[in-house]
């Protein structure tokens, strides 16, 4: 999948891998990276790529949800939330090597009945850039609270 033309491009510079630092060229984000103990790391105070992916995916998905809702002439309330879980483990695909991630997005849409909320969530999953980037390669489970 590709894009017609870039509307925006983010730039980050990382050193040290999972036990290093990462920062954006505009200085708005600068993080220390540490590996969780469960993954054999030092469990230091820094964040990790899975946490950053969970934050990015959930924020992007909520934006996609708002865009879909606008198109259907409904408003997503300010109290709407997404709880994202990103799991890391060995690749389970036959013949595949290395590691992979799995994602779970739990969406809470106050004021919507479950059927309408599920419809909006599935439509957002079709347009969200993170969903499009992961489709067919990463298991993504969606649920509505």
Tab-separated table of C-alpha atoms in Angstrom:
chain	number	residue	atom	x	y	z
A	1	UNK	CA	0.000	0.000	0.000
A	2	UNK	CA	1.296	3.458	-0.779
A	3	UNK	CA	0.229	7.085	-0.571
A	4	UNK	CA	-0.494	9.514	-3.424
A	5	UNK	CA	1.497	12.326	-1.860
A	6	UNK	CA	2.704	13.034	1.638
A	7	UNK	CA	0.609	15.525	3.585
A	8	UNK	CA	2.969	15.284	6.575
A	9	UNK	CA	6.167	13.393	7.353
A	10	UNK	CA	7.421	12.750	10.880
A	11	UNK	CA	11.149	12.376	11.487
A	12	UNK	CA	12.723	10.652	14.487
A	13	UNK	CA	16.341	9.903	15.331
A	14	UNK	CA	17.044	6.880	17.533
A	15	UNK	CA	20.261	5.643	19.095
A	16	UNK	CA	20.869	2.553	21.193
A	17	UNK	CA	17.823	0.574	20.067
A	18	UNK	CA	15.622	-0.668	22.909
A	19	UNK	CA	17.983	0.834	25.507
A	20	UNK	CA	18.661	4.201	23.979
A	21	UNK	CA	16.949	7.442	23.139
A	22	UNK	CA	14.653	8.684	20.423
A	23	UNK	CA	13.763	12.229	19.505
A	24	UNK	CA	11.933	14.046	16.768
A	25	UNK	CA	13.586	16.657	14.588
A	26	UNK	CA	11.212	19.372	15.837
A	27	UNK	CA	12.089	18.716	19.495
A	28	UNK	CA	8.480	17.980	20.511
A	29	UNK	CA	9.217	14.405	21.536
A	30	UNK	CA	12.286	13.089	23.285
A	31	UNK	CA	12.141	9.760	25.081
A	32	UNK	CA	14.460	7.403	26.886
A	33	UNK	CA	13.997	3.793	25.830
A	34	UNK	CA	14.289	0.781	28.099
A	35	UNK	CA	13.435	-2.878	27.629
A	36	UNK	CA	10.857	-4.459	29.965
A	37	UNK	CA	12.116	-7.137	32.324
A	38	UNK	CA	9.694	-9.628	30.713
A	39	UNK	CA	11.697	-9.219	27.501
A	40	UNK	CA	15.058	-9.707	29.239
A	41	UNK	CA	15.697	-6.022	29.760
A	42	UNK	CA	16.683	-3.751	32.600
A	43	UNK	CA	13.079	-2.584	33.249
A	44	UNK	CA	14.410	0.962	33.487
A	45	UNK	CA	12.259	4.090	33.665
A	46	UNK	CA	12.135	4.595	29.884
A	47	UNK	CA	9.327	3.706	27.518
A	48	UNK	CA	9.472	1.039	24.820
A	49	UNK	CA	8.410	0.728	21.168
A	50	UNK	CA	5.271	-1.244	22.055
A	51	UNK	CA	4.057	1.514	24.387
A	52	UNK	CA	4.764	4.132	21.733
A	53	UNK	CA	2.903	2.052	19.132
A	54	UNK	CA	-0.077	1.643	21.492
A	55	UNK	CA	-0.232	5.398	22.077
A	56	UNK	CA	0.138	6.215	18.388
A	57	UNK	CA	-2.378	3.640	17.162
A	58	UNK	CA	-5.034	4.565	19.734
A	59	UNK	CA	-4.689	8.295	19.022
A	60	UNK	CA	-4.809	7.752	15.271
A	61	UNK	CA	-7.772	5.360	15.547
A	62	UNK	CA	-9.737	7.873	17.623
A	63	UNK	CA	-9.042	10.466	14.932
A	64	UNK	CA	-10.311	8.055	12.263
A	65	UNK	CA	-13.388	7.376	14.377
A	66	UNK	CA	-14.120	11.111	14.575
A	67	UNK	CA	-13.676	11.480	10.806
A	68	UNK	CA	-16.069	8.597	10.086
A	69	UNK	CA	-18.607	10.016	12.555
A	70	UNK	CA	-18.431	13.465	10.915
A	71	UNK	CA	-19.230	11.836	7.599
A	72	UNK	CA	-22.304	10.255	9.186
A	73	UNK	CA	-23.334	13.545	10.839
A	74	UNK	CA	-22.773	12.335	14.402
A	75	UNK	CA	-20.337	13.623	17.012
A	76	UNK	CA	-17.938	11.514	18.999
A	77	UNK	CA	-18.074	12.797	22.602
A	78	UNK	CA	-14.982	14.238	24.256
A	79	UNK	CA	-15.235	11.418	26.817
A	80	UNK	CA	-14.635	8.743	24.152
A	81	UNK	CA	-11.590	6.605	24.923
A	82	UNK	CA	-9.508	3.845	23.426
A	83	UNK	CA	-7.499	1.460	25.565
A	84	UNK	CA	-4.793	-0.052	23.384
A	85	UNK	CA	-2.783	-3.163	24.193
A	86	UNK	CA	0.210	-4.115	22.079
A	87	UNK	CA	1.669	-7.554	22.768
A	88	UNK	CA	5.114	-8.687	21.626
A	89	UNK	CA	6.093	-12.294	21.003
A	90	UNK	CA	7.526	-14.876	18.646
A	91	UNK	CA	6.012	-14.894	15.178
A	92	UNK	CA	3.324	-17.613	15.052
A	93	UNK	CA	3.003	-17.640	11.255
A	94	UNK	CA	4.146	-20.915	9.717
A	95	UNK	CA	7.658	-20.638	8.317
A	96	UNK	CA	8.078	-17.103	9.635
A	97	UNK	CA	11.075	-16.115	11.711
A	98	UNK	CA	11.537	-13.449	14.318
A	99	UNK	CA	8.941	-11.624	16.333
A	100	UNK	CA	5.605	-9.938	15.792
A	101	UNK	CA	3.052	-7.871	17.658
A	102	UNK	CA	-0.671	-8.241	18.266
A	103	UNK	CA	-3.014	-5.335	18.999
A	104	UNK	CA	-6.237	-4.981	20.936
A	105	UNK	CA	-8.266	-1.765	20.842
A	106	UNK	CA	-11.085	-1.396	23.382
A	107	UNK	CA	-13.284	1.522	22.372
A	108	UNK	CA	-15.642	3.333	24.744
A	109	UNK	CA	-18.215	5.613	23.105
A	110	UNK	CA	-20.550	7.139	25.714
A	111	UNK	CA	-24.011	7.951	24.384
A	112	UNK	CA	-23.943	5.399	21.549
A	113	UNK	CA	-25.773	2.094	21.556
A	114	UNK	CA	-23.526	-0.903	21.021
A	115	UNK	CA	-24.633	-1.598	17.428
A	116	UNK	CA	-24.010	1.991	16.283
A	117	UNK	CA	-20.678	2.112	18.122
A	118	UNK	CA	-19.545	-1.177	16.562
A	119	UNK	CA	-20.531	0.062	13.101
A	120	UNK	CA	-18.483	3.254	13.544
A	121	UNK	CA	-15.514	1.291	14.924
A	122	UNK	CA	-15.476	-1.109	11.960
A	123	UNK	CA	-15.709	1.796	9.508
A	124	UNK	CA	-12.861	3.585	11.304
A	125	UNK	CA	-10.779	0.401	11.040
A	126	UNK	CA	-11.127	0.629	7.249
A	127	UNK	CA	-9.733	4.180	7.060
A	128	UNK	CA	-7.253	4.428	9.967
A	129	UNK	CA	-3.661	4.594	8.642
A	130	UNK	CA	-2.377	2.314	11.425
A	131	UNK	CA	-5.101	-0.228	10.645
A	132	UNK	CA	-4.229	-0.077	6.956
A	133	UNK	CA	-0.508	-0.444	7.717
A	134	UNK	CA	-1.027	-3.497	9.927
A	135	UNK	CA	-3.826	-5.221	7.977
A	136	UNK	CA	-2.853	-8.730	6.909
A	137	UNK	CA	0.301	-8.767	9.016
A	138	UNK	CA	-0.729	-7.984	12.600
A	139	UNK	CA	-3.681	-9.445	14.474
A	140	UNK	CA	-5.906	-6.534	15.522
A	141	UNK	CA	-8.842	-7.226	17.840
A	142	UNK	CA	-11.498	-4.529	18.142
A	143	UNK	CA	-14.081	-4.376	20.904
A	144	UNK	CA	-16.675	-1.851	22.071
A	145	UNK	CA	-17.321	-1.367	25.784
